[in-house]
Amino acid sequence: MEVFWDAGFTVLFLAAFGALALRWLASCGVRAPAPFSDPLPVRAKERPERRTLWKVFLAALLFRILFALGSLLLYDLLSGKTLGLAELPGLWCRWDAPHYVNLTELGYGVYLEDGQPLFLVFFPLYVWLTRLFRVIVPDTALAGMTVSALCFAWGCVYLYRLGCEEYGPRLTRRALILLIAYPFSFFFGGIMTESLFLLTTAAGLYHIRRHQWGRAAVWGILAALTRMMGLILIGAAVAELCNEVQPFSASGKERRALLDIGKRLPLLCAPILGSLGYLALNAHVAGDPFAFTEMQAHWSQGFQWFPGVLRYLIRNALTWPTVSTRWEMWIPELVLFPLFALILQRGWKRHRSMFTLYGFVYVILNYCLSWLLSAGRYLSCAVPCFFLLADQLEGKPKRTAALAVGMAVLQAVFLYRYFCWGQVM
């Protein structure tokens, strides 16, 4: 039975990826039938002014500050306790957050468990930035929250720039609302890498779309120093560059197009430098550049093809002995996969291939972990999916409002359970 399950989902994956790839090839000059060659919708694009971008930054930063203060009030109201403002950073130190605090204070070579640097599985850029901000904010947890708030605000600026220049301001504002309301977006304000990864990937995608390959390379390196998933920006860059130079067209300029790709290839592959930096950290701390693979095994993490992951998610959602854990972890992770798949399926013909391919690969790879505990958190950084969803809600204000309110309510529930050490991580 498992063989048929895996084979069925693999066939669906190949069919979906094949359709996305064929549409991309059509945009690169290959003759393809409809719907793969259908033109993109004409949109009222706009390049936002610097003053508007500052407003977006300040509004997003103010939102994160008010959200943090509101989270303290939420916890007080629901728990019956009364915490002071000084206890706010400690309230956000749950699950992975204390590890980031300890790595910032002690370093990878000193913060050990069972005599081993098991926390090499945590990528270093967020740790380094938090350590830098400790010069200004002595409390490490608060410094981490400050880094997250600033990165979130800057990430929103890049999302706004990307969205306005691709879709126009109205759809972009809707996408930002959906991102902020998303049930697991409270992690953007915590001591986690979500805000930093949102910033680096949104910036990388923006500069890739603008064909500013040098700037895209810098942000790609930073994304790969934040998470391994930063490497897939290479695929987005290759997809967009091929869209620009048309290497598969019958125009007689194919050789020139291939030369253009070859000249830019070092910049396209620059995120590999971020991964090499991470491997160098492993070699420095543990004497082995691939030590993180052993540490991942300790945490029961590794690669597993997504049909197998879906299989154990279904099993755990139905049979896990602790009912609260089913609703806090396994059921949300199981439900989110078809929801994001549906968003991609409904929008694949209306959006640039760079976005649809990136979103598809990002979602699939996040569901290829042998012990997936944080799918909701990871998917908060699936940038293209929020644009696709916003597009599907065009002209549907009541449905948009209902969805945003519903997600915001769920976010409050998950946030409170996170504060109570529920299985929200």
PDB file of N, CA, C and O in Angstrom, residues 18-39 348-349 353:
ATOM      1  N   GLY A  18       6.248  19.238 -14.121  1.00  0.00           N
ATOM      2  CA  GLY A  18       6.343  19.253 -15.578  1.00  0.00           C
ATOM      3  C   GLY A  18       5.538  20.384 -16.189  1.00  0.00           C
ATOM      4  O   GLY A  18       5.992  21.052 -17.134  1.00  0.00           O
ATOM      5  N   ALA A  19       4.322  20.622 -15.654  1.00  0.00           N
ATOM      6  CA  ALA A  19       3.497  21.713 -16.163  1.00  0.00           C
ATOM      7  C   ALA A  19       4.163  23.064 -15.909  1.00  0.00           C
ATOM      8  O   ALA A  19       4.197  23.935 -16.789  1.00  0.00           O
ATOM      9  N   LEU A  20       4.700  23.250 -14.695  1.00  0.00           N
ATOM     10  CA  LEU A  20       5.390  24.507 -14.377  1.00  0.00           C
ATOM     11  C   LEU A  20       6.627  24.687 -15.246  1.00  0.00           C
ATOM     12  O   LEU A  20       6.909  25.793 -15.725  1.00  0.00           O
ATOM     13  N   ALA A  21       7.366  23.598 -15.455  1.00  0.00           N
ATOM     14  CA  ALA A  21       8.588  23.683 -16.256  1.00  0.00           C
ATOM     15  C   ALA A  21       8.260  23.977 -17.720  1.00  0.00           C
ATOM     16  O   ALA A  21       8.962  24.757 -18.380  1.00  0.00           O
ATOM     17  N   LEU A  22       7.172  23.365 -18.233  1.00  0.00           N
ATOM     18  CA  LEU A  22       6.798  23.611 -19.620  1.00  0.00           C
ATOM     19  C   LEU A  22       6.355  25.057 -19.827  1.00  0.00           C
ATOM     20  O   LEU A  22       6.678  25.676 -20.851  1.00  0.00           O
ATOM     21  N   ARG A  23       5.648  25.600 -18.849  1.00  0.00           N
ATOM     22  CA  ARG A  23       5.254  27.013 -18.951  1.00  0.00           C
ATOM     23  C   ARG A  23       6.482  27.912 -18.909  1.00  0.00           C
ATOM     24  O   ARG A  23       6.561  28.921 -19.618  1.00  0.00           O
ATOM     25  N   TRP A  24       7.454  27.550 -18.076  1.00  0.00           N
ATOM     26  CA  TRP A  24       8.695  28.322 -18.030  1.00  0.00           C
ATOM     27  C   TRP A  24       9.435  28.233 -19.363  1.00  0.00           C
ATOM     28  O   TRP A  24       9.930  29.246 -19.880  1.00  0.00           O
ATOM     29  N   LEU A  25       9.516  27.050 -19.933  1.00  0.00           N
ATOM     30  CA  LEU A  25      10.176  26.886 -21.225  1.00  0.00           C
ATOM     31  C   LEU A  25       9.486  27.722 -22.296  1.00  0.00           C
ATOM     32  O   LEU A  25      10.140  28.318 -23.157  1.00  0.00           O
ATOM     33  N   ALA A  26       8.151  27.773 -22.243  1.00  0.00           N
ATOM     34  CA  ALA A  26       7.409  28.602 -23.200  1.00  0.00           C
ATOM     35  C   ALA A  26       7.780  30.070 -23.049  1.00  0.00           C
ATOM     36  O   ALA A  26       7.898  30.807 -24.032  1.00  0.00           O
ATOM     37  N   SER A  27       7.987  30.515 -21.796  1.00  0.00           N
ATOM     38  CA  SER A  27       8.387  31.916 -21.571  1.00  0.00           C
ATOM     39  C   SER A  27       9.822  32.173 -21.995  1.00  0.00           C
ATOM     40  O   SER A  27      10.234  33.324 -22.134  1.00  0.00           O
ATOM     41  N   CYS A  28      10.589  31.087 -22.191  1.00  0.00           N
ATOM     42  CA  CYS A  28      11.989  31.216 -22.605  1.00  0.00           C
ATOM     43  C   CYS A  28      12.178  30.985 -24.104  1.00  0.00           C
ATOM     44  O   CYS A  28      13.309  30.892 -24.579  1.00  0.00           O
ATOM     45  N   GLY A  29      11.076  30.866 -24.845  1.00  0.00           N
ATOM     46  CA  GLY A  29      11.191  30.778 -26.286  1.00  0.00           C
ATOM     47  C   GLY A  29      10.759  29.475 -26.913  1.00  0.00           C
ATOM     48  O   GLY A  29      10.705  29.365 -28.140  1.00  0.00           O
ATOM     49  N   VAL A  30      10.468  28.456 -26.116  1.00  0.00           N
ATOM     50  CA  VAL A  30      10.027  27.171 -26.675  1.00  0.00           C
ATOM     51  C   VAL A  30       8.563  27.276 -27.098  1.00  0.00           C
ATOM     52  O   VAL A  30       7.738  27.845 -26.376  1.00  0.00           O
ATOM     53  N   ARG A  31       8.239  26.735 -28.262  1.00  0.00           N
ATOM     54  CA  ARG A  31       6.854  26.724 -28.701  1.00  0.00           C
ATOM     55  C   ARG A  31       6.080  25.674 -27.903  1.00  0.00           C
ATOM     56  O   ARG A  31       6.450  24.510 -27.866  1.00  0.00           O
ATOM     57  N   ALA A  32       5.019  26.113 -27.271  1.00  0.00           N
ATOM     58  CA  ALA A  32       4.221  25.208 -26.435  1.00  0.00           C
ATOM     59  C   ALA A  32       2.752  25.533 -26.626  1.00  0.00           C
ATOM     60  O   ALA A  32       2.383  26.686 -26.879  1.00  0.00           O
ATOM     61  N   PRO A  33       1.877  24.535 -26.508  1.00  0.00           N
ATOM     62  CA  PRO A  33       0.443  24.782 -26.672  1.00  0.00           C
ATOM     63  C   PRO A  33      -0.138  25.500 -25.454  1.00  0.00           C
ATOM     64  O   PRO A  33       0.475  25.568 -24.392  1.00  0.00           O
ATOM     65  N   ALA A  34      -1.339  26.019 -25.632  1.00  0.00           N
ATOM     66  CA  ALA A  34      -2.070  26.565 -24.491  1.00  0.00           C
ATOM     67  C   ALA A  34      -2.417  25.404 -23.554  1.00  0.00           C
ATOM     68  O   ALA A  34      -2.623  24.275 -24.006  1.00  0.00           O
ATOM     69  N   PRO A  35      -2.499  25.619 -22.234  1.00  0.00           N
ATOM     70  CA  PRO A  35      -2.370  26.889 -21.526  1.00  0.00           C
ATOM     71  C   PRO A  35      -0.925  27.272 -21.165  1.00  0.00           C
ATOM     72  O   PRO A  35      -0.715  28.279 -20.510  1.00  0.00           O
ATOM     73  N   PHE A  36       0.042  26.462 -21.584  1.00  0.00           N
ATOM     74  CA  PHE A  36       1.423  26.720 -21.172  1.00  0.00           C
ATOM     75  C   PHE A  36       1.966  28.007 -21.786  1.00  0.00           C
ATOM     76  O   PHE A  36       2.850  28.653 -21.206  1.00  0.00           O
ATOM     77  N   SER A  37       1.441  28.403 -22.927  1.00  0.00           N
ATOM     78  CA  SER A  37       1.923  29.606 -23.591  1.00  0.00           C
ATOM     79  C   SER A  37       1.001  30.803 -23.419  1.00  0.00           C
ATOM     80  O   SER A  37       1.199  31.839 -24.049  1.00  0.00           O
ATOM     81  N   ASP A  38      -0.037  30.666 -22.582  1.00  0.00           N
ATOM     82  CA  ASP A  38      -0.959  31.786 -22.366  1.00  0.00           C
ATOM     83  C   ASP A  38      -0.206  32.978 -21.787  1.00  0.00           C
ATOM     84  O   ASP A  38       0.641  32.817 -20.892  1.00  0.00           O
ATOM     85  N   PRO A  39      -0.498  34.198 -22.263  1.00  0.00           N
ATOM     86  CA  PRO A  39       0.187  35.383 -21.716  1.00  0.00           C
ATOM     87  C   PRO A  39      -0.251  35.670 -20.287  1.00  0.00           C
ATOM     88  O   PRO A  39      -1.356  35.282 -19.864  1.00  0.00           O
ATOM     89  N   TRP A 348      -0.971  28.986 -11.097  1.00  0.00           N
ATOM     90  CA  TRP A 348       0.257  28.733 -11.852  1.00  0.00           C
ATOM     91  C   TRP A 348       0.264  29.379 -13.234  1.00  0.00           C
ATOM     92  O   TRP A 348       1.325  29.695 -13.772  1.00  0.00           O
ATOM     93  N   LYS A 349      -0.920  29.610 -13.830  1.00  0.00           N
ATOM     94  CA  LYS A 349      -0.977  30.193 -15.174  1.00  0.00           C
ATOM     95  C   LYS A 349      -0.971  31.716 -15.161  1.00  0.00           C
ATOM     96  O   LYS A 349      -0.825  32.337 -16.203  1.00  0.00           O
ATOM     97  N   SER A 353       6.924  32.536 -14.069  1.00  0.00           N
ATOM     98  CA  SER A 353       7.442  31.204 -13.743  1.00  0.00           C
ATOM     99  C   SER A 353       8.442  31.233 -12.596  1.00  0.00           C
ATOM    100  O   SER A 353       8.529  30.280 -11.819  1.00  0.00           O
TER     101      SER A 353
END
